Short mmCIF file of N, CA and C in Angstrom, two decimals:
data_model
loop_
_atom_site.label_atom_id
_atom_site.label_comp_id
_atom_site.label_asym_id
_atom_site.label_seq_id
_atom_site.Cartn_x
_atom_site.Cartn_y
_atom_site.Cartn_z
N MET A 1 37.58 -9.59 26.25
CA MET A 1 37.48 -8.35 25.49
C MET A 1 36.00 -8.04 25.27
N PRO A 2 35.56 -6.82 25.60
CA PRO A 2 34.15 -6.48 25.40
C PRO A 2 33.82 -6.40 23.91
N GLY A 3 32.53 -6.62 23.60
CA GLY A 3 32.09 -6.53 22.21
C GLY A 3 32.15 -5.10 21.70
N LEU A 4 32.21 -4.96 20.41
CA LEU A 4 32.24 -3.64 19.79
C LEU A 4 30.83 -3.19 19.45
N ASP A 5 30.52 -1.95 19.76
CA ASP A 5 29.24 -1.38 19.42
C ASP A 5 29.35 -0.80 18.02
N VAL A 6 28.63 -1.38 17.07
CA VAL A 6 28.69 -0.91 15.69
C VAL A 6 27.44 -0.11 15.31
N THR A 7 26.63 0.23 16.29
CA THR A 7 25.45 1.05 16.04
C THR A 7 25.91 2.43 15.60
N PRO A 8 25.43 2.90 14.44
CA PRO A 8 25.86 4.22 14.01
C PRO A 8 25.36 5.31 14.96
N VAL A 9 26.15 6.34 15.11
CA VAL A 9 25.73 7.49 15.91
C VAL A 9 24.79 8.32 15.04
N VAL A 10 23.59 8.50 15.53
CA VAL A 10 22.58 9.26 14.79
C VAL A 10 22.42 10.60 15.48
N PRO A 11 22.74 11.68 14.77
CA PRO A 11 22.59 13.00 15.38
C PRO A 11 21.15 13.22 15.84
N GLU A 12 20.99 13.95 16.94
CA GLU A 12 19.66 14.23 17.49
C GLU A 12 18.78 14.88 16.43
N GLY A 13 17.54 14.44 16.38
CA GLY A 13 16.58 14.99 15.43
C GLY A 13 16.66 14.37 14.05
N ARG A 14 17.56 13.43 13.85
CA ARG A 14 17.71 12.77 12.55
C ARG A 14 16.98 11.44 12.55
N LYS A 15 16.56 11.02 11.37
CA LYS A 15 15.84 9.76 11.20
C LYS A 15 16.79 8.70 10.68
N ALA A 16 16.69 7.50 11.25
CA ALA A 16 17.48 6.36 10.78
C ALA A 16 16.58 5.14 10.73
N VAL A 17 16.79 4.31 9.72
CA VAL A 17 16.05 3.06 9.61
C VAL A 17 16.69 2.07 10.57
N GLN A 18 15.89 1.59 11.52
CA GLN A 18 16.39 0.65 12.51
C GLN A 18 16.11 -0.80 12.12
N SER A 19 14.99 -1.04 11.44
CA SER A 19 14.68 -2.38 10.98
C SER A 19 13.66 -2.31 9.85
N TYR A 20 13.59 -3.42 9.10
CA TYR A 20 12.63 -3.53 8.00
C TYR A 20 12.27 -4.99 7.82
N GLY A 21 11.15 -5.24 7.18
CA GLY A 21 10.69 -6.59 6.92
C GLY A 21 9.29 -6.77 7.47
N GLY A 22 8.63 -7.83 7.03
CA GLY A 22 7.27 -8.08 7.48
C GLY A 22 6.29 -7.00 7.05
N GLY A 23 6.62 -6.31 5.95
CA GLY A 23 5.74 -5.25 5.45
C GLY A 23 5.81 -3.96 6.23
N ARG A 24 6.85 -3.81 7.08
CA ARG A 24 6.94 -2.60 7.90
C ARG A 24 8.39 -2.15 8.07
N PHE A 25 8.49 -0.94 8.61
CA PHE A 25 9.78 -0.33 8.94
C PHE A 25 9.73 0.21 10.35
N ARG A 26 10.86 0.22 11.01
CA ARG A 26 11.02 0.94 12.27
C ARG A 26 12.03 2.04 11.97
N VAL A 27 11.59 3.29 12.12
CA VAL A 27 12.43 4.45 11.82
C VAL A 27 12.48 5.32 13.07
N SER A 28 13.65 5.38 13.68
CA SER A 28 13.86 6.17 14.90
C SER A 28 12.75 5.95 15.92
N GLY A 29 12.40 4.68 16.11
CA GLY A 29 11.41 4.31 17.11
C GLY A 29 9.97 4.27 16.63
N ASP A 30 9.68 4.86 15.49
CA ASP A 30 8.32 4.85 14.95
C ASP A 30 8.14 3.67 13.99
N ILE A 31 6.97 3.04 14.03
CA ILE A 31 6.65 1.91 13.16
C ILE A 31 5.78 2.39 12.01
N PHE A 32 6.14 1.98 10.80
CA PHE A 32 5.36 2.28 9.59
C PHE A 32 4.98 0.94 8.97
N GLU A 33 3.69 0.71 8.77
CA GLU A 33 3.17 -0.54 8.22
C GLU A 33 2.95 -0.39 6.72
N SER A 34 3.94 0.17 6.02
CA SER A 34 3.82 0.43 4.59
C SER A 34 5.21 0.77 4.06
N SER A 35 5.27 1.03 2.79
CA SER A 35 6.48 1.61 2.21
C SER A 35 6.65 3.00 2.83
N ILE A 36 7.85 3.59 2.69
CA ILE A 36 8.11 4.88 3.34
C ILE A 36 8.83 5.85 2.41
N LEU A 37 8.59 7.14 2.67
CA LEU A 37 9.39 8.24 2.14
C LEU A 37 10.14 8.80 3.33
N LEU A 38 11.42 9.12 3.14
CA LEU A 38 12.27 9.44 4.27
C LEU A 38 13.29 10.50 3.89
N THR A 39 13.47 11.47 4.79
CA THR A 39 14.58 12.41 4.70
C THR A 39 15.31 12.33 6.03
N ALA A 40 16.35 13.10 6.18
CA ALA A 40 17.10 13.07 7.43
C ALA A 40 16.26 13.51 8.62
N THR A 41 15.20 14.28 8.39
CA THR A 41 14.41 14.82 9.50
C THR A 41 12.94 14.44 9.49
N ALA A 42 12.48 13.69 8.49
CA ALA A 42 11.06 13.35 8.42
C ALA A 42 10.87 12.00 7.74
N CYS A 43 9.77 11.35 8.11
CA CYS A 43 9.39 10.08 7.50
C CYS A 43 7.88 10.01 7.46
N ARG A 44 7.35 9.43 6.37
CA ARG A 44 5.91 9.23 6.29
C ARG A 44 5.63 7.98 5.46
N ALA A 45 4.42 7.46 5.65
CA ALA A 45 3.97 6.31 4.87
C ALA A 45 3.90 6.69 3.40
N TRP A 46 4.14 5.71 2.56
CA TRP A 46 4.13 5.90 1.10
C TRP A 46 3.35 4.76 0.51
N GLU A 47 2.27 5.06 -0.16
CA GLU A 47 1.36 4.03 -0.67
C GLU A 47 1.81 3.52 -2.04
N VAL A 48 2.96 2.88 -2.07
CA VAL A 48 3.49 2.27 -3.28
C VAL A 48 3.87 0.84 -2.93
N SER A 49 3.49 -0.11 -3.78
CA SER A 49 3.77 -1.50 -3.47
C SER A 49 4.77 -2.16 -4.41
N GLY A 50 5.22 -1.43 -5.41
CA GLY A 50 6.21 -1.99 -6.33
C GLY A 50 6.77 -0.91 -7.23
N PRO A 51 7.94 -1.18 -7.84
CA PRO A 51 8.60 -0.16 -8.66
C PRO A 51 7.80 0.27 -9.88
N GLY A 52 6.89 -0.56 -10.36
CA GLY A 52 6.08 -0.19 -11.51
C GLY A 52 5.11 0.94 -11.21
N TRP A 53 4.91 1.24 -9.94
CA TRP A 53 3.99 2.29 -9.51
C TRP A 53 4.66 3.65 -9.43
N LEU A 54 5.95 3.72 -9.68
CA LEU A 54 6.67 4.99 -9.52
C LEU A 54 6.35 5.97 -10.63
N ASP A 55 6.10 7.19 -10.23
CA ASP A 55 5.88 8.30 -11.15
C ASP A 55 6.85 9.40 -10.73
N ALA A 56 7.74 9.80 -11.64
CA ALA A 56 8.79 10.76 -11.31
C ALA A 56 8.23 12.10 -10.83
N ASP A 57 7.20 12.61 -11.48
CA ASP A 57 6.63 13.90 -11.09
C ASP A 57 6.05 13.84 -9.68
N ARG A 58 5.28 12.82 -9.42
CA ARG A 58 4.65 12.68 -8.10
C ARG A 58 5.70 12.46 -7.01
N LEU A 59 6.69 11.58 -7.28
CA LEU A 59 7.71 11.29 -6.29
C LEU A 59 8.55 12.53 -5.98
N ALA A 60 8.93 13.28 -7.00
CA ALA A 60 9.71 14.50 -6.77
C ALA A 60 8.93 15.49 -5.92
N ALA A 61 7.64 15.64 -6.20
CA ALA A 61 6.81 16.56 -5.41
C ALA A 61 6.67 16.07 -3.97
N ASP A 62 6.48 14.77 -3.78
CA ASP A 62 6.34 14.22 -2.43
C ASP A 62 7.63 14.38 -1.62
N ILE A 63 8.78 14.11 -2.24
CA ILE A 63 10.06 14.26 -1.55
C ILE A 63 10.32 15.73 -1.22
N ALA A 64 10.05 16.62 -2.17
CA ALA A 64 10.26 18.06 -1.93
C ALA A 64 9.39 18.54 -0.77
N ALA A 65 8.14 18.09 -0.72
CA ALA A 65 7.25 18.49 0.37
C ALA A 65 7.76 17.94 1.71
N LEU A 66 8.20 16.68 1.72
CA LEU A 66 8.72 16.08 2.95
C LEU A 66 9.99 16.78 3.41
N ALA A 67 10.82 17.19 2.45
CA ALA A 67 12.08 17.87 2.76
C ALA A 67 11.87 19.33 3.15
N GLY A 68 10.64 19.82 3.00
CA GLY A 68 10.34 21.19 3.40
C GLY A 68 10.68 22.23 2.37
N THR A 69 10.85 21.82 1.12
CA THR A 69 11.15 22.80 0.08
C THR A 69 9.89 23.26 -0.65
N GLY A 70 8.76 22.69 -0.28
CA GLY A 70 7.49 23.13 -0.86
C GLY A 70 7.33 22.82 -2.32
N GLY A 71 8.13 21.91 -2.84
CA GLY A 71 8.02 21.54 -4.25
C GLY A 71 8.79 22.46 -5.17
N GLY A 72 9.47 23.44 -4.62
CA GLY A 72 10.25 24.36 -5.45
C GLY A 72 11.59 23.77 -5.83
N GLU A 73 12.48 24.61 -6.28
CA GLU A 73 13.80 24.15 -6.68
C GLU A 73 14.54 23.53 -5.50
N THR A 74 15.22 22.46 -5.75
CA THR A 74 16.02 21.81 -4.72
C THR A 74 17.46 21.80 -5.18
N SER A 75 18.37 21.82 -4.21
CA SER A 75 19.75 21.57 -4.59
C SER A 75 19.83 20.09 -4.92
N THR A 76 20.84 19.69 -5.61
CA THR A 76 20.95 18.29 -5.98
C THR A 76 20.91 17.42 -4.73
N MET A 77 20.00 16.49 -4.72
CA MET A 77 19.81 15.60 -3.59
C MET A 77 19.97 14.17 -4.07
N ILE A 78 20.59 13.36 -3.24
CA ILE A 78 20.69 11.94 -3.54
C ILE A 78 19.36 11.31 -3.16
N LEU A 79 18.77 10.58 -4.07
CA LEU A 79 17.52 9.88 -3.81
C LEU A 79 17.79 8.39 -3.87
N VAL A 80 17.74 7.75 -2.71
CA VAL A 80 17.95 6.31 -2.61
C VAL A 80 16.59 5.64 -2.76
N ILE A 81 16.48 4.74 -3.72
CA ILE A 81 15.22 4.04 -3.92
C ILE A 81 15.43 2.55 -3.65
N GLY A 82 14.64 2.04 -2.72
CA GLY A 82 14.62 0.61 -2.42
C GLY A 82 13.47 -0.01 -3.18
N CYS A 83 13.79 -0.83 -4.19
CA CYS A 83 12.78 -1.31 -5.13
C CYS A 83 12.09 -2.61 -4.71
N GLY A 84 12.41 -3.14 -3.54
CA GLY A 84 11.77 -4.37 -3.09
C GLY A 84 12.81 -5.38 -2.63
N ALA A 85 12.37 -6.62 -2.46
CA ALA A 85 13.24 -7.66 -1.93
C ALA A 85 14.41 -8.00 -2.85
N ARG A 86 14.17 -7.90 -4.12
CA ARG A 86 15.22 -8.19 -5.11
C ARG A 86 15.38 -7.01 -6.05
N PHE A 87 16.60 -6.83 -6.51
CA PHE A 87 16.87 -5.76 -7.45
C PHE A 87 16.10 -5.98 -8.74
N SER A 88 15.51 -4.93 -9.25
CA SER A 88 14.91 -4.91 -10.58
C SER A 88 15.24 -3.55 -11.18
N ALA A 89 15.35 -3.50 -12.48
CA ALA A 89 15.73 -2.25 -13.15
C ALA A 89 14.64 -1.18 -12.98
N PRO A 90 15.06 0.09 -12.90
CA PRO A 90 14.07 1.16 -12.80
C PRO A 90 13.25 1.28 -14.08
N PRO A 91 12.06 1.86 -14.00
CA PRO A 91 11.26 2.08 -15.21
C PRO A 91 12.03 2.93 -16.22
N ALA A 92 11.80 2.67 -17.48
CA ALA A 92 12.47 3.41 -18.55
C ALA A 92 12.27 4.91 -18.37
N GLY A 93 13.35 5.66 -18.47
CA GLY A 93 13.30 7.11 -18.39
C GLY A 93 13.22 7.68 -16.98
N PHE A 94 13.08 6.83 -15.98
CA PHE A 94 12.89 7.30 -14.61
C PHE A 94 14.10 8.08 -14.09
N ARG A 95 15.29 7.52 -14.26
CA ARG A 95 16.51 8.21 -13.79
C ARG A 95 16.65 9.59 -14.44
N ASP A 96 16.46 9.66 -15.75
CA ASP A 96 16.58 10.94 -16.45
C ASP A 96 15.55 11.95 -15.97
N ALA A 97 14.32 11.48 -15.75
CA ALA A 97 13.27 12.38 -15.28
C ALA A 97 13.61 12.92 -13.89
N MET A 98 14.15 12.08 -13.02
CA MET A 98 14.51 12.54 -11.68
C MET A 98 15.74 13.45 -11.72
N LYS A 99 16.68 13.14 -12.58
CA LYS A 99 17.87 14.00 -12.72
C LYS A 99 17.46 15.41 -13.16
N ALA A 100 16.49 15.50 -14.06
CA ALA A 100 16.00 16.80 -14.53
C ALA A 100 15.36 17.60 -13.39
N LYS A 101 14.94 16.92 -12.34
CA LYS A 101 14.32 17.57 -11.19
C LYS A 101 15.30 17.82 -10.05
N GLY A 102 16.58 17.51 -10.27
CA GLY A 102 17.61 17.78 -9.28
C GLY A 102 17.95 16.63 -8.35
N TYR A 103 17.58 15.42 -8.72
CA TYR A 103 17.84 14.25 -7.89
C TYR A 103 18.79 13.29 -8.61
N GLY A 104 19.80 12.85 -7.89
CA GLY A 104 20.65 11.78 -8.37
C GLY A 104 20.12 10.49 -7.78
N VAL A 105 19.68 9.57 -8.62
CA VAL A 105 19.01 8.35 -8.17
C VAL A 105 20.01 7.22 -7.96
N GLU A 106 19.92 6.61 -6.77
CA GLU A 106 20.65 5.38 -6.45
C GLU A 106 19.59 4.31 -6.27
N TRP A 107 19.52 3.37 -7.18
CA TRP A 107 18.47 2.35 -7.24
C TRP A 107 19.03 1.03 -6.73
N MET A 108 18.38 0.42 -5.75
CA MET A 108 18.89 -0.83 -5.16
C MET A 108 17.75 -1.57 -4.48
N ASP A 109 18.04 -2.77 -3.96
CA ASP A 109 17.00 -3.49 -3.23
C ASP A 109 16.73 -2.78 -1.90
N THR A 110 15.64 -3.14 -1.25
CA THR A 110 15.20 -2.45 -0.03
C THR A 110 16.22 -2.50 1.10
N GLY A 111 16.82 -3.67 1.34
CA GLY A 111 17.81 -3.78 2.41
C GLY A 111 18.99 -2.86 2.20
N ALA A 112 19.52 -2.86 0.99
CA ALA A 112 20.65 -1.99 0.67
C ALA A 112 20.26 -0.52 0.77
N ALA A 113 19.03 -0.20 0.40
CA ALA A 113 18.56 1.19 0.48
C ALA A 113 18.51 1.66 1.93
N CYS A 114 18.05 0.81 2.82
CA CYS A 114 17.99 1.19 4.24
C CYS A 114 19.40 1.48 4.77
N ARG A 115 20.34 0.59 4.48
CA ARG A 115 21.71 0.77 4.95
C ARG A 115 22.36 1.99 4.31
N THR A 116 22.16 2.17 3.02
CA THR A 116 22.77 3.29 2.30
C THR A 116 22.22 4.62 2.82
N PHE A 117 20.90 4.70 3.01
CA PHE A 117 20.32 5.92 3.55
C PHE A 117 20.96 6.26 4.88
N ASN A 118 21.06 5.29 5.78
CA ASN A 118 21.62 5.55 7.11
C ASN A 118 23.05 6.07 7.03
N VAL A 119 23.86 5.50 6.16
CA VAL A 119 25.25 5.95 6.03
C VAL A 119 25.30 7.38 5.49
N LEU A 120 24.56 7.66 4.42
CA LEU A 120 24.59 9.00 3.82
C LEU A 120 24.02 10.04 4.78
N MET A 121 22.94 9.70 5.48
CA MET A 121 22.36 10.61 6.45
C MET A 121 23.36 10.90 7.57
N GLY A 122 24.04 9.86 8.04
CA GLY A 122 25.02 10.01 9.10
C GLY A 122 26.20 10.87 8.70
N GLU A 123 26.51 10.88 7.40
CA GLU A 123 27.59 11.72 6.88
C GLU A 123 27.14 13.15 6.64
N GLY A 124 25.84 13.42 6.83
CA GLY A 124 25.32 14.76 6.62
C GLY A 124 25.09 15.10 5.15
N ARG A 125 25.00 14.09 4.31
CA ARG A 125 24.77 14.32 2.88
C ARG A 125 23.31 14.66 2.62
N PRO A 126 23.01 15.41 1.55
CA PRO A 126 21.62 15.72 1.22
C PRO A 126 20.95 14.49 0.61
N VAL A 127 20.22 13.75 1.42
CA VAL A 127 19.69 12.46 0.98
C VAL A 127 18.22 12.32 1.35
N ALA A 128 17.50 11.65 0.49
CA ALA A 128 16.12 11.24 0.74
C ALA A 128 16.02 9.80 0.28
N ALA A 129 14.97 9.12 0.73
CA ALA A 129 14.77 7.74 0.33
C ALA A 129 13.29 7.47 0.07
N ALA A 130 13.04 6.63 -0.89
CA ALA A 130 11.72 6.09 -1.18
C ALA A 130 11.92 4.58 -1.16
N ILE A 131 11.38 3.93 -0.12
CA ILE A 131 11.72 2.53 0.11
C ILE A 131 10.45 1.69 0.16
N ILE A 132 10.41 0.70 -0.72
CA ILE A 132 9.26 -0.20 -0.82
C ILE A 132 9.36 -1.29 0.25
N ALA A 133 8.28 -1.48 1.00
CA ALA A 133 8.24 -2.48 2.06
C ALA A 133 8.32 -3.89 1.47
N ILE A 134 8.95 -4.78 2.23
CA ILE A 134 9.05 -6.19 1.84
C ILE A 134 8.53 -7.07 2.97
N ASP A 135 8.08 -8.29 2.59
CA ASP A 135 7.59 -9.24 3.61
C ASP A 135 8.73 -9.91 4.32
#
């Protein structure tokens, strides 16, 4: 019996996390040697090394710019945050601040964030990710 291909089907022009670790990510063939900000159609390096560095105002503006909304009003978007190798609680007030900006925050470790982003993106959901690189 032949093996089963469990590679998700990624629609053309969409970004998917293919691998992570060693301080880098491979996203749709491109290598990023840092943490990343990611939407279904764009990815860029993100100079954050830990969850304590998160600022809701700056992150919302960066995600809106990456998503092509120019920082204006966004429809409710799922924001998957990968906080590092191990789960740690988000900074106090962070979820509420992001919710006020139109983002529903899903906070998890980096590995889970990569997998969750890929599933939600593949389903066509309005999703972005801010994922901290791990060694």
